[in-house]
Coordinates of C-alpha atoms in Angstrom, one line a residue:
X28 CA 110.7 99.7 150.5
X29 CA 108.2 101.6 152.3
X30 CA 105.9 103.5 149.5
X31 CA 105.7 107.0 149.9
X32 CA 102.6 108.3 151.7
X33 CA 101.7 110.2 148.9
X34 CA 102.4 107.5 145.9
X35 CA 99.6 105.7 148.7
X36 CA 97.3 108.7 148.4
X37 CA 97.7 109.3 144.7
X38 CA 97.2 105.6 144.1
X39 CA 94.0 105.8 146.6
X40 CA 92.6 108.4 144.2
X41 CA 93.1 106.6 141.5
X42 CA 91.4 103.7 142.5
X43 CA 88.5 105.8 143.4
X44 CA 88.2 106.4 139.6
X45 CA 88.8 102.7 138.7
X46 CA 85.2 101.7 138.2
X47 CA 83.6 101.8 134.8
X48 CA 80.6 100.3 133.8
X49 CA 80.4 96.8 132.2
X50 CA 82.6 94.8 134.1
X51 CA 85.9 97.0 133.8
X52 CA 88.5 98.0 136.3
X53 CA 90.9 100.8 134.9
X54 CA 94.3 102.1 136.3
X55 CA 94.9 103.4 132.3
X56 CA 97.7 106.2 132.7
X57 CA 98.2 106.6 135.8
X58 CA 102.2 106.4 135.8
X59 CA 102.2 104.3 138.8
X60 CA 105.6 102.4 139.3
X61 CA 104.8 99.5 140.7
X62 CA 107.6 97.1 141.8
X63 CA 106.5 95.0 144.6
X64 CA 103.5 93.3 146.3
X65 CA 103.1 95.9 148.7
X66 CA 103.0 98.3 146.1
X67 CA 100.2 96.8 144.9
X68 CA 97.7 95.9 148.0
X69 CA 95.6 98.3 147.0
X70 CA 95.1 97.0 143.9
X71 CA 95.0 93.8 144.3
X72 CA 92.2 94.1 146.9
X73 CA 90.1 95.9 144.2
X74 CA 90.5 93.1 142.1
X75 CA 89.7 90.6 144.0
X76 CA 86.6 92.6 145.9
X77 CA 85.5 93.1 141.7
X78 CA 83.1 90.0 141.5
X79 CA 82.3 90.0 137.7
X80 CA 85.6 91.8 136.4
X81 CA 85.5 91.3 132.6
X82 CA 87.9 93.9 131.7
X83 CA 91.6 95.3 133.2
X84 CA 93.4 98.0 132.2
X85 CA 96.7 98.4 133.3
X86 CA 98.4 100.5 130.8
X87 CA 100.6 103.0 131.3
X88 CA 101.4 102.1 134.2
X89 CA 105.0 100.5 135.2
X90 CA 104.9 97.0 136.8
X91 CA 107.9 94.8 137.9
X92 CA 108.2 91.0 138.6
X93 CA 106.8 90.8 142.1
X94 CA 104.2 93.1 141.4
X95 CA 103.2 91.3 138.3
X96 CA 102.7 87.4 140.7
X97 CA 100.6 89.8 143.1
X98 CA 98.4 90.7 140.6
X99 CA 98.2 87.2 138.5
X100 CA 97.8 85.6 142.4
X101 CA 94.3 88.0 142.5
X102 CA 93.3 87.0 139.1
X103 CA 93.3 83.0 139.1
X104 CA 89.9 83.4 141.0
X105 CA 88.9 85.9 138.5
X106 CA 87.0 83.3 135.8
X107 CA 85.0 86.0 133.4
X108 CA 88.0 88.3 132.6
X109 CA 87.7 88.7 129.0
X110 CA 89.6 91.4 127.8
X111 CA 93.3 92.8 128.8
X112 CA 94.3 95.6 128.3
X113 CA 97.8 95.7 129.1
X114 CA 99.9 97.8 126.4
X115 CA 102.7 100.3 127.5
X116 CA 102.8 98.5 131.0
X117 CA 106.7 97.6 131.2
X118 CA 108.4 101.3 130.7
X119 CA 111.9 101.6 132.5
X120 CA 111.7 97.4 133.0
X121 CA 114.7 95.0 132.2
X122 CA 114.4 93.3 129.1
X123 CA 114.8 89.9 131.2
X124 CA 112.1 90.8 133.7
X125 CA 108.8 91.5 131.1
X126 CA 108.4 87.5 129.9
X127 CA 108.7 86.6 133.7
X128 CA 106.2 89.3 134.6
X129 CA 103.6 88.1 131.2
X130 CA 104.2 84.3 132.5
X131 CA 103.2 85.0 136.0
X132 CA 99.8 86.9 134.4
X133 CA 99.2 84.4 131.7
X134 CA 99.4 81.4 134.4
X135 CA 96.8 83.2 136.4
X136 CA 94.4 83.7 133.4
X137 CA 94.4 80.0 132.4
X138 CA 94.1 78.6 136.1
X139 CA 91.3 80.7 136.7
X140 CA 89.9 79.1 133.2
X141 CA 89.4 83.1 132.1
X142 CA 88.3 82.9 128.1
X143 CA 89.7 85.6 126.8
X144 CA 88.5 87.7 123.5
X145 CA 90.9 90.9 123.6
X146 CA 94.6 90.9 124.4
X147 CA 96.2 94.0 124.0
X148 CA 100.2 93.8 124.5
X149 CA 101.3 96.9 122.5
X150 CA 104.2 99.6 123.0
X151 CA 105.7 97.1 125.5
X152 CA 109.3 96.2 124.0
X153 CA 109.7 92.6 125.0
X154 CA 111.2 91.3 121.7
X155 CA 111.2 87.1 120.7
X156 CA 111.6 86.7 124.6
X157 CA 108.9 88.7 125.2
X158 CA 106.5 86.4 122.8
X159 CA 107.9 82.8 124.5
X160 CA 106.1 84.5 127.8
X161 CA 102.9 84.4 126.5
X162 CA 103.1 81.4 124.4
X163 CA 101.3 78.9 126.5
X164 CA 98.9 81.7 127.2
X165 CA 98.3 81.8 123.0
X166 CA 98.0 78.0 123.2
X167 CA 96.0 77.4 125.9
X168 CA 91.8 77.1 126.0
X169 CA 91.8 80.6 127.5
X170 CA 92.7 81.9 123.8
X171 CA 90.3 80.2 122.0
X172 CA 87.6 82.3 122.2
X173 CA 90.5 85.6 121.3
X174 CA 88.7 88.2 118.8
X175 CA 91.3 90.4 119.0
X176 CA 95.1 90.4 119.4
X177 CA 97.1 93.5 119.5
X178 CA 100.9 93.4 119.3
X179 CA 102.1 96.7 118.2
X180 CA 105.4 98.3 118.3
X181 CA 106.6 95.2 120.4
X182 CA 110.2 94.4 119.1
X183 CA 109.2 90.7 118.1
X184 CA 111.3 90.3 115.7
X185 CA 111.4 87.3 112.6
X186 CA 112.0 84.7 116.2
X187 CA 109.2 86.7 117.6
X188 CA 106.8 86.2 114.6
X189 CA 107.9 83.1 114.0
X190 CA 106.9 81.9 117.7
X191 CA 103.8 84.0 117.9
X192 CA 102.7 82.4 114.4
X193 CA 103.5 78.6 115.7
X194 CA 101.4 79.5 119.1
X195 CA 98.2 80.6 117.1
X196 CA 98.4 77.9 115.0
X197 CA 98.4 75.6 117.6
X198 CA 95.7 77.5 119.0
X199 CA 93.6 76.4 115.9
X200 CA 94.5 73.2 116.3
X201 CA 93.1 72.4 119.4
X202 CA 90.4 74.6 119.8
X203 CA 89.4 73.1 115.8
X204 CA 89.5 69.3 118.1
X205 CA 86.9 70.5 120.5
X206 CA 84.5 72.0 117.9
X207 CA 85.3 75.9 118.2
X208 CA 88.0 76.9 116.1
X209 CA 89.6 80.1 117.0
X210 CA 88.4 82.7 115.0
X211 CA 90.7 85.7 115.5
X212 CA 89.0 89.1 113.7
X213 CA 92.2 91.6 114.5
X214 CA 95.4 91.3 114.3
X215 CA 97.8 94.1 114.9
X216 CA 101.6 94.1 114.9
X217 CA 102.7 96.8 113.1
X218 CA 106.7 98.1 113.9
X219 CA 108.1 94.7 114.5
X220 CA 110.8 94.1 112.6
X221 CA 108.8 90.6 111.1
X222 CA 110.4 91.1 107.8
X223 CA 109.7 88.1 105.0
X224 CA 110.4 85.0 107.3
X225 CA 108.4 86.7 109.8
X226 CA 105.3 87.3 107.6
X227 CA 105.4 83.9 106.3
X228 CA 105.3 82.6 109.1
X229 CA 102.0 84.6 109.8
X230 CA 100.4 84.1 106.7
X231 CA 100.3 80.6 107.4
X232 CA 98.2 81.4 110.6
X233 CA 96.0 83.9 109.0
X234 CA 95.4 81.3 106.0
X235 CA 94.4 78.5 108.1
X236 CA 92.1 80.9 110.7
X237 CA 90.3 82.5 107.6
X238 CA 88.4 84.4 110.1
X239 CA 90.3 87.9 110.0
X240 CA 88.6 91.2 109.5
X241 CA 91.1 93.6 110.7
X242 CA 95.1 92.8 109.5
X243 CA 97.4 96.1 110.4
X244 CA 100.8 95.0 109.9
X245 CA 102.4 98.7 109.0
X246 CA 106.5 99.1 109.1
X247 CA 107.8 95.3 109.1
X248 CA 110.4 95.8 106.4
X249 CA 108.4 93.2 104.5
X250 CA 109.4 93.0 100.6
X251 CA 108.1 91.1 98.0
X252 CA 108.5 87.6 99.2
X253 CA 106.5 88.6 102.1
X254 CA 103.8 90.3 100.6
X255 CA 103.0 87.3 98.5
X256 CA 102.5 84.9 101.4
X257 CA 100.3 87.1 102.7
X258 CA 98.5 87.5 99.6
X259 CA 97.7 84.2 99.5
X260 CA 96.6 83.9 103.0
X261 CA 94.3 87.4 102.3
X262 CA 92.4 85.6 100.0
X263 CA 91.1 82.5 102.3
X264 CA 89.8 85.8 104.8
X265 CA 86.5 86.6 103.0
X266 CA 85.5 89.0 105.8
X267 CA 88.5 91.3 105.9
X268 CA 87.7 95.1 106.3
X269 CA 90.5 96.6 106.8
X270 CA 94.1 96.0 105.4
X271 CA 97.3 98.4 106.3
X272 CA 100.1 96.7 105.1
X273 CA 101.9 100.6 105.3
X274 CA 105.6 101.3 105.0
X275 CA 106.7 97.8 103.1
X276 CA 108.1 97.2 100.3
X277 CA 105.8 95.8 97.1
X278 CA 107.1 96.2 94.2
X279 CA 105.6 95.3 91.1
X280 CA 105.6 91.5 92.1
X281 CA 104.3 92.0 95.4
X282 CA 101.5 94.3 94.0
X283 CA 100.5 91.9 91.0
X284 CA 99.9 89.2 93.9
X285 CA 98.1 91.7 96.1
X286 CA 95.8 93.2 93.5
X287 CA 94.9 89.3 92.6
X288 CA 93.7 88.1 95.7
X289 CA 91.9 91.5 96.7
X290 CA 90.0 90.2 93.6
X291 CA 88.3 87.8 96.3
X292 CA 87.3 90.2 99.0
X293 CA 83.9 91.6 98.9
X294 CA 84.0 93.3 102.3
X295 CA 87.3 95.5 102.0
X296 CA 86.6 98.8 103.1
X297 CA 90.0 100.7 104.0
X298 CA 93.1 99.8 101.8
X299 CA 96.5 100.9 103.3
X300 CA 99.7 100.7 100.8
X301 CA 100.7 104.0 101.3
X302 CA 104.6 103.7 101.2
X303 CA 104.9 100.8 99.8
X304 CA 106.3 101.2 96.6
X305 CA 103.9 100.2 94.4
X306 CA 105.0 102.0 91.3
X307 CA 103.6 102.4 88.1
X308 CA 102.3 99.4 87.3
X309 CA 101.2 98.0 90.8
X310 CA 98.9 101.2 90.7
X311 CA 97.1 100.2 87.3
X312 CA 96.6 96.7 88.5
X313 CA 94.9 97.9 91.9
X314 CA 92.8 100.1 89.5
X315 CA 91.4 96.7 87.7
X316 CA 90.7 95.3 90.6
X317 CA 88.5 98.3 91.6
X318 CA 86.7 98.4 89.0
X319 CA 85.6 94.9 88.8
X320 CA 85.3 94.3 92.9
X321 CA 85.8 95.6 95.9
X322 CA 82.3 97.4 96.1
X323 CA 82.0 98.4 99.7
X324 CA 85.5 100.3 99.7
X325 CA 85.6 103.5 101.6
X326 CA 89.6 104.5 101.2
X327 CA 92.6 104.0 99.1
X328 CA 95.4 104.8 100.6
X329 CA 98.2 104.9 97.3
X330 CA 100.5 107.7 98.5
X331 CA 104.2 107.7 98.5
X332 CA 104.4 105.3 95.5
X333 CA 106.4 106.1 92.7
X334 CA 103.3 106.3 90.8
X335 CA 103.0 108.7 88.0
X336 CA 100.4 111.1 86.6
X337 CA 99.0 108.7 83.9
X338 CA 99.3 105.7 86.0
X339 CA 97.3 108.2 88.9
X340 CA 94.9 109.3 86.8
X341 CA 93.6 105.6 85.8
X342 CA 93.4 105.1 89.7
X343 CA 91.4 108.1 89.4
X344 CA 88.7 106.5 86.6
X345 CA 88.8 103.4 88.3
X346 CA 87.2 105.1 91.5
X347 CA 84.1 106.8 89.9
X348 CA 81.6 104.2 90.4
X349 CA 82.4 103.8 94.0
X350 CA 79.6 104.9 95.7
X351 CA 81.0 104.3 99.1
X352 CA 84.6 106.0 98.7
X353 CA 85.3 108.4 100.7
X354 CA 88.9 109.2 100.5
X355 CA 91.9 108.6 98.0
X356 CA 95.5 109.5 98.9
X357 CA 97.8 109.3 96.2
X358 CA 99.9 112.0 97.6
X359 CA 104.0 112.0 97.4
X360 CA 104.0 110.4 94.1
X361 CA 105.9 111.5 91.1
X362 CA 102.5 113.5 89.4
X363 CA 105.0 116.5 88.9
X364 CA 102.9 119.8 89.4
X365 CA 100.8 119.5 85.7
X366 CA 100.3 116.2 87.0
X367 CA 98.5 117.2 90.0
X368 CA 96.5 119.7 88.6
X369 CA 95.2 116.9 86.3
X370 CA 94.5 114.2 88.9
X371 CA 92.4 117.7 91.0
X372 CA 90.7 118.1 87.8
X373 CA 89.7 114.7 86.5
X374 CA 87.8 113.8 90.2
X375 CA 86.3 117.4 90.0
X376 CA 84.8 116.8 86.6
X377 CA 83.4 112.9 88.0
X378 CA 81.6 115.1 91.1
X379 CA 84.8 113.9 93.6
X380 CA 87.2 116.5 93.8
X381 CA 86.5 116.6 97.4
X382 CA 87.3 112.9 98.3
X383 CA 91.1 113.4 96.9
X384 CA 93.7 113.9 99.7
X385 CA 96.2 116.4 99.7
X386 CA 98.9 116.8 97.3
X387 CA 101.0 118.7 99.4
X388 CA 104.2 116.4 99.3
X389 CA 104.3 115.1 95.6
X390 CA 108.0 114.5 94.8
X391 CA 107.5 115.9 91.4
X392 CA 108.0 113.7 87.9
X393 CA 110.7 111.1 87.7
X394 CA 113.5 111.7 86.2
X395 CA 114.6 110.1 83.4
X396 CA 118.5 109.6 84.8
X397 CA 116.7 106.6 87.2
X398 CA 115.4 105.0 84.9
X399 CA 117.6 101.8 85.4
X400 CA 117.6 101.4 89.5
X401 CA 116.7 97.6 89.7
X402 CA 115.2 96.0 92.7
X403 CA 115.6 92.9 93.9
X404 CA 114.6 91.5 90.3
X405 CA 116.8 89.3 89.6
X406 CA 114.4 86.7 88.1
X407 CA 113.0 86.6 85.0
X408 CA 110.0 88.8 84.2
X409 CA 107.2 85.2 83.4
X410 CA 107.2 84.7 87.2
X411 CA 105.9 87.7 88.0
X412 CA 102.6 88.1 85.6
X413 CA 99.2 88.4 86.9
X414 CA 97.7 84.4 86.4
X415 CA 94.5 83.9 87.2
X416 CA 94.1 82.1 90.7
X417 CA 97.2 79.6 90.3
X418 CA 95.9 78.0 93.6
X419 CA 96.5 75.0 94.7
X420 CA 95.7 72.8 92.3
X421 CA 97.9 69.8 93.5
X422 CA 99.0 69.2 89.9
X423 CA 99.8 72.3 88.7
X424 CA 103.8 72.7 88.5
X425 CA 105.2 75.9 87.9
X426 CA 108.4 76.2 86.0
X427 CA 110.0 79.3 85.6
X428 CA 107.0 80.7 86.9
X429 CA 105.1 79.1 83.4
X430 CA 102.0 76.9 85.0
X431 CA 101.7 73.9 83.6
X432 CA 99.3 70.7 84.3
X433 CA 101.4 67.7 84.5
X434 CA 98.7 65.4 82.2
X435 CA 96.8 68.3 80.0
X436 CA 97.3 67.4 76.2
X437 CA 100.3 69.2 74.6
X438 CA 99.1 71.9 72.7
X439 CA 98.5 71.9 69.2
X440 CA 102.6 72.0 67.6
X441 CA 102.3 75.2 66.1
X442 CA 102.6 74.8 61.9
X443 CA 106.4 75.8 61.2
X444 CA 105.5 79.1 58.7
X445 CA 103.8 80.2 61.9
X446 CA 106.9 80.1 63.8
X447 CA 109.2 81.4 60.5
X448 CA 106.5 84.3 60.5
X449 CA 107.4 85.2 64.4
X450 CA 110.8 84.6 64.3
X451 CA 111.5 86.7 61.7
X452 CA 107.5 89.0 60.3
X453 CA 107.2 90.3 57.1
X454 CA 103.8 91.4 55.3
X455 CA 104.7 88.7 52.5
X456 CA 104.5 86.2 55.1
X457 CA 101.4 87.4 56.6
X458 CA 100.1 87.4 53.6
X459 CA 101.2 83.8 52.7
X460 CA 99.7 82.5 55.9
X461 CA 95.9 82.8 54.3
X462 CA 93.7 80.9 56.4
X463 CA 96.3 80.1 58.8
X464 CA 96.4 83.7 60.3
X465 CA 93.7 82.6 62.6
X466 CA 96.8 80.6 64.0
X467 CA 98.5 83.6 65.6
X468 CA 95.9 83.8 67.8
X469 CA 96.7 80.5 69.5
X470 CA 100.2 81.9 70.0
X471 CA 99.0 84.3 72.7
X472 CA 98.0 83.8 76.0
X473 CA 97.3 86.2 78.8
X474 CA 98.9 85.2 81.6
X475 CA 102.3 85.6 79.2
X476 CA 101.9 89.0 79.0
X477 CA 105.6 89.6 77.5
X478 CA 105.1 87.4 74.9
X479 CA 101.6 88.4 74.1
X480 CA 102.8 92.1 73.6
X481 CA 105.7 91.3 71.2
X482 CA 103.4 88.8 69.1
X483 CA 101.0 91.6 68.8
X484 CA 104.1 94.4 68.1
X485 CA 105.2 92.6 65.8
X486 CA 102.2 91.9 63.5
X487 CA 101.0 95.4 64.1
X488 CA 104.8 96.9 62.6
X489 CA 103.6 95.3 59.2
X490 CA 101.4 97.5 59.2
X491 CA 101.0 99.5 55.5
X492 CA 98.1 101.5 53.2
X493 CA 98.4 98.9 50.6
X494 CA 94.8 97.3 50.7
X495 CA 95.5 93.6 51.2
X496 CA 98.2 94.2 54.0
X497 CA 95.9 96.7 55.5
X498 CA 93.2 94.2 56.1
X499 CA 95.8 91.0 56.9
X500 CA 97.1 92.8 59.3
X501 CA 93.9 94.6 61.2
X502 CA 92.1 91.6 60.8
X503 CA 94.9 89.3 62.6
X504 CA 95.2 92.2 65.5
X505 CA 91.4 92.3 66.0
X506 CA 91.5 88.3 66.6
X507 CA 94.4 88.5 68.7
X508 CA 93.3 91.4 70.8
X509 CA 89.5 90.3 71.4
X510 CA 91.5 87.0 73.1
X511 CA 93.8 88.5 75.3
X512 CA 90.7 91.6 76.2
X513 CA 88.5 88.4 77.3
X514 CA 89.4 87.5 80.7
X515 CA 89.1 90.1 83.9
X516 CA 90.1 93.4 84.1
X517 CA 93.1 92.7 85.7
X518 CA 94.4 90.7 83.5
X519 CA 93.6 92.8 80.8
X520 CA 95.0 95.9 82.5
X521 CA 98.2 93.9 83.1
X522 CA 98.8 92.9 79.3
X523 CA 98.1 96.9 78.7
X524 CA 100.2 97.7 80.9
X525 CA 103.2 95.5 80.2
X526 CA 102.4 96.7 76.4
X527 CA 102.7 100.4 77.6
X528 CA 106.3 99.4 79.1
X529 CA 107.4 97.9 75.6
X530 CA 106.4 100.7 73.7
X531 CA 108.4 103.1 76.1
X532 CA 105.1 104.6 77.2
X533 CA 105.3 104.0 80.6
X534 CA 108.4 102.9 83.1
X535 CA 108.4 99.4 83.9
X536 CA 110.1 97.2 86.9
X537 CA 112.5 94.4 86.1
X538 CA 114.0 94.4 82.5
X539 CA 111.8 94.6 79.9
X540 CA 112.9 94.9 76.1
X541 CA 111.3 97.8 74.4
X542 CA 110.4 98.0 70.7
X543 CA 111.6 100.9 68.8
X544 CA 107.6 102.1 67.7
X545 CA 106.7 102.4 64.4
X546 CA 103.8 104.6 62.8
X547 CA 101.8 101.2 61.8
X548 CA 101.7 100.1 65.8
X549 CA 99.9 103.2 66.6
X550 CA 97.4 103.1 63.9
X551 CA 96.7 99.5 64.9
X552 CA 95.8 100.4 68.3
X553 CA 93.6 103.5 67.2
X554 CA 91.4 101.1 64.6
X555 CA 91.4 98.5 68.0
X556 CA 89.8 101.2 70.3
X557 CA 87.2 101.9 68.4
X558 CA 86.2 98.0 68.1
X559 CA 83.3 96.5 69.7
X560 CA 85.7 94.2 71.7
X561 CA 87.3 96.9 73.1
X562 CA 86.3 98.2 76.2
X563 CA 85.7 101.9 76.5
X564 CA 87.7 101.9 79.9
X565 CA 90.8 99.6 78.7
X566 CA 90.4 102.6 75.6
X567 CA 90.7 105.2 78.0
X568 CA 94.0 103.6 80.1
X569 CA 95.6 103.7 76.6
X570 CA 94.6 107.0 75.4
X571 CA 95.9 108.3 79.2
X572 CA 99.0 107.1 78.5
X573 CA 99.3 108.4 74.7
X574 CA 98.4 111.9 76.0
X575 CA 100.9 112.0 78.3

């Protein structure tokens, strides 16, 4: 096909333009359709007359099979290409033609021994297929040196991710055999359709690179599974800055794992679960986390969560000793309109009011009719508590989600009018204890959250003016409170939280039994706030919620 004379002299003025400084040779939007070798001369001249070409952009352009072998023939000489900038390069192509086309380009790069740091593949819909094209690419030497990889909007797919996460791993592999492992910084692939088998998949790649500082995996239809694989591999990436896991599905359980491993990043500046369903709960464990880490952080990104006023407004607290936040979006949650106007208020009165996003869209408060939607929690409730770092400790075994170490001493066999006291609490028996009261203490553990609260319900119902109950009982909830108040925030926010649920106080995920409340709990809690061991900011959580 003979090219139109003036597709020639549009293309010829183009390629006037091409040059930019440091090494890079640009075509970026010019809409050319490019189908054939002749269709390309031009081009191809360029590229080979471009002694030190570092850099090529290609995208949006349109570039067919034969095209695509004209161009790779002029790059196999071209040995300091670094960076590719090929997204949005395959509009109006056939599906079958685009891994052809990337097989033909990636051939070139590794014969002309190119060492790539940048590949940008984005907006072109290849699909799984797609990925098998530049698989050997991913694995060969000529990816080893890859900063940044850039997949966006591509189609892959679960077989996609799946391949993609096989090709990088083997790209660690041997590039850890020669000395220099791969150290990928970005990774992009948001609108892929990845899913959880798909983000496992990844996670595994990320966890063993631990070298990522940019992970922007928005609109996967990821759940919960997912998001805990890639909570585990978040935490071996110490330098991560930015995380958008947008438009995925956390949940509580996904949340609890997220908030715990962001526990471990010190660099974290942007935080991107808008969308993602975090709830209630999820919020006031990512408000933990804030206030005991994450210093650098510039933006929280919480909106379109489910999340209501109280739950907002200890996201709010958690944020006032930020001194690098700049923005926090907790818009198109369920504040309900009082709701808003308390969240504006409380970050006017701690000097912020002007780092709060919009409001705009807030889906107003729940009702109560919802209360029993379930999600996908079909398990029970011990699996999905917030244990400290249950790494991998090669003998730890978890059963039912209860960790424990296959050769640590069995504890202590709780005394039997300990467990005829919890079984079935009176004062009488409280009373009877004596000494042994000090025992209920042993009984609770943080990381059982469920239990702790009903132990501490329980003792706190006996609860009555008459002086030697009065002092059993306060005396029992200040030991048992200044254990489970001991660890880390989170945890302690967790417990408070999972308390708030069993007391009706605040909606929980997943089915949780709640305790008809009795005068005596309340009073409990208001001698325990004004404790030493109680922290003014785990007072303030409650008394948000009490308010409310």
């Amino acid at each position: 096909v003979i090219m139109a004379s003036d597709d020639i002299a549009q293309l010829a003025d183009a390629l006037s333009k091409t040059h930019v400084g440091d090494g890079e040779l640009s075509y970026k939007g010019l809409g050319l359709k490019l189908d054939n070798a002749q269709s390309v001369e031009e081009l191809v001249r360029e590229i080979e007359q471009y002694q030190s070409l570092r850099a090529l952009r290609l995208e949006g352009n349109t570039v067919g099979v034969d095209a695509a072998r004209a161009i790779a023939k002029a790059l196999e000489s071209k040995d300091l290409l670094q960076r590719c900038y090929w997204s949005d390069m395959f509009t109006g192509r056939l599906r079958s033609e685009i891994p052809t086309a990337l097989r033909s380009l990636g051939s070139a790069l590794m014969s002309a021994g190119a060492r790539l740091t940048e590949l940008d593949l984005s907006d072109n819909a290849f699909g799984p297929d797609g990925v098998k094209g530049i698989e050997q690419l991913l694995k060969s030497p000529s990816c080893h040196t890859l900063r940044e990889l850039k997949l966006n909007n591509c189609g892959m797919g679960i077989g996609g991710g799946k391949i993609l996460a096989e090709a990088l791993i083997e790209c660690h592999r041997q590039s850890s055999a020669l000395g220099a492992p791969l150290k990928l910084r970005v990774f992009i692939a948001g609108r892929n359709r990845l899913e959880n088998e798909g983000a496992r998949a990844l996670a595994k790649a990320f966890q063993l690179m631990g070298s990522l500082e940019e992970v922007h995996m928005p609109q996967n239809g990821i759940n919960y599974a997912g998001v805990m694989a890639l909570a585990s591999a978040v935490r071996h990436n110490p330098e991560l800055r930015v995380l958008n896991f947008n438009d995925n599905t956390f949940t509580k359980k996904g949340t609890l794992a997220m908030a715990q491993a962001l526990r471990h990043l010190r660099n974290l500046q942007v935080i991107n679960f808008g969308d993602c369903l975090v709830r209630s709960e999820g919020a006031i464990a990512l408000a933990a986390v804030l206030r005991e880490g994450l210093p650098i952080l510039r933006e929280l990104n919480l909106s379109f969560g489910e999340i209501t006023e109280a739950a907002a407004l200890v996201v709010a607290q958690a944020v006032k000793d930020k001194p690098h936040m700049e923005t926090v979006d907790l818009n198109g949650n369920c504040l309900g309109e009082e709701g808003c106007e308390a969240l504006r208020e409380a970050m006017e009165n701690m000097d912020k009011g002007d780092m709060l996003a919009s409001l705009s869209d807030d889906e107003g408060e729940p009702d109560d009719e919802d209360e029993e939607e379930e999600d996908d929690d079909d398990d029970d409730d011990a699996s999905d508590d917030c244990n400290e770092d249950n790494e991998e400790d090669g003998d730890i075994v978890k059963e039912n989600g209860i960790t424990r170490k296959e050769d640590s001493p069995a504890k202590p066999q709780s005394p039997a009018e300990i467990m005829s006291f919890l079984s079935c609490p009176s004062a009488e028996k409280l009373l009877q204890l004596g000494e042994m009261r000090t025992n209920l203490q042993q009984q609770v553990d943080a990381s059982d959250q469920h239990k702790a609260a009903d132990v501490l319900l329980k003792i706190a119902s006996l609860y009555s003016e008459e002086p030697g109950t009065k002092t059993a009982v306060l005396e029992t909830i200040d030991a048992v409170l200044q254990k489970l108040l001991s660890g880390s925030a989170l945890q302690s926010y967790c417990f408070l939280s999972t308390l708030l649920v069993m007391m009706g106080l605040l909606k929980g995920e997943g089915k949780v039994k709640k305790v008809s409340l009795v005068p005596g709990q309340l009073l409990c809690l208001e001698h325990a706030v004004q404790q030493e061991y109680f922290p003014q900011h785990h007072a303030s959580l409650l008394h948000t919620f009490m308010s409310k």
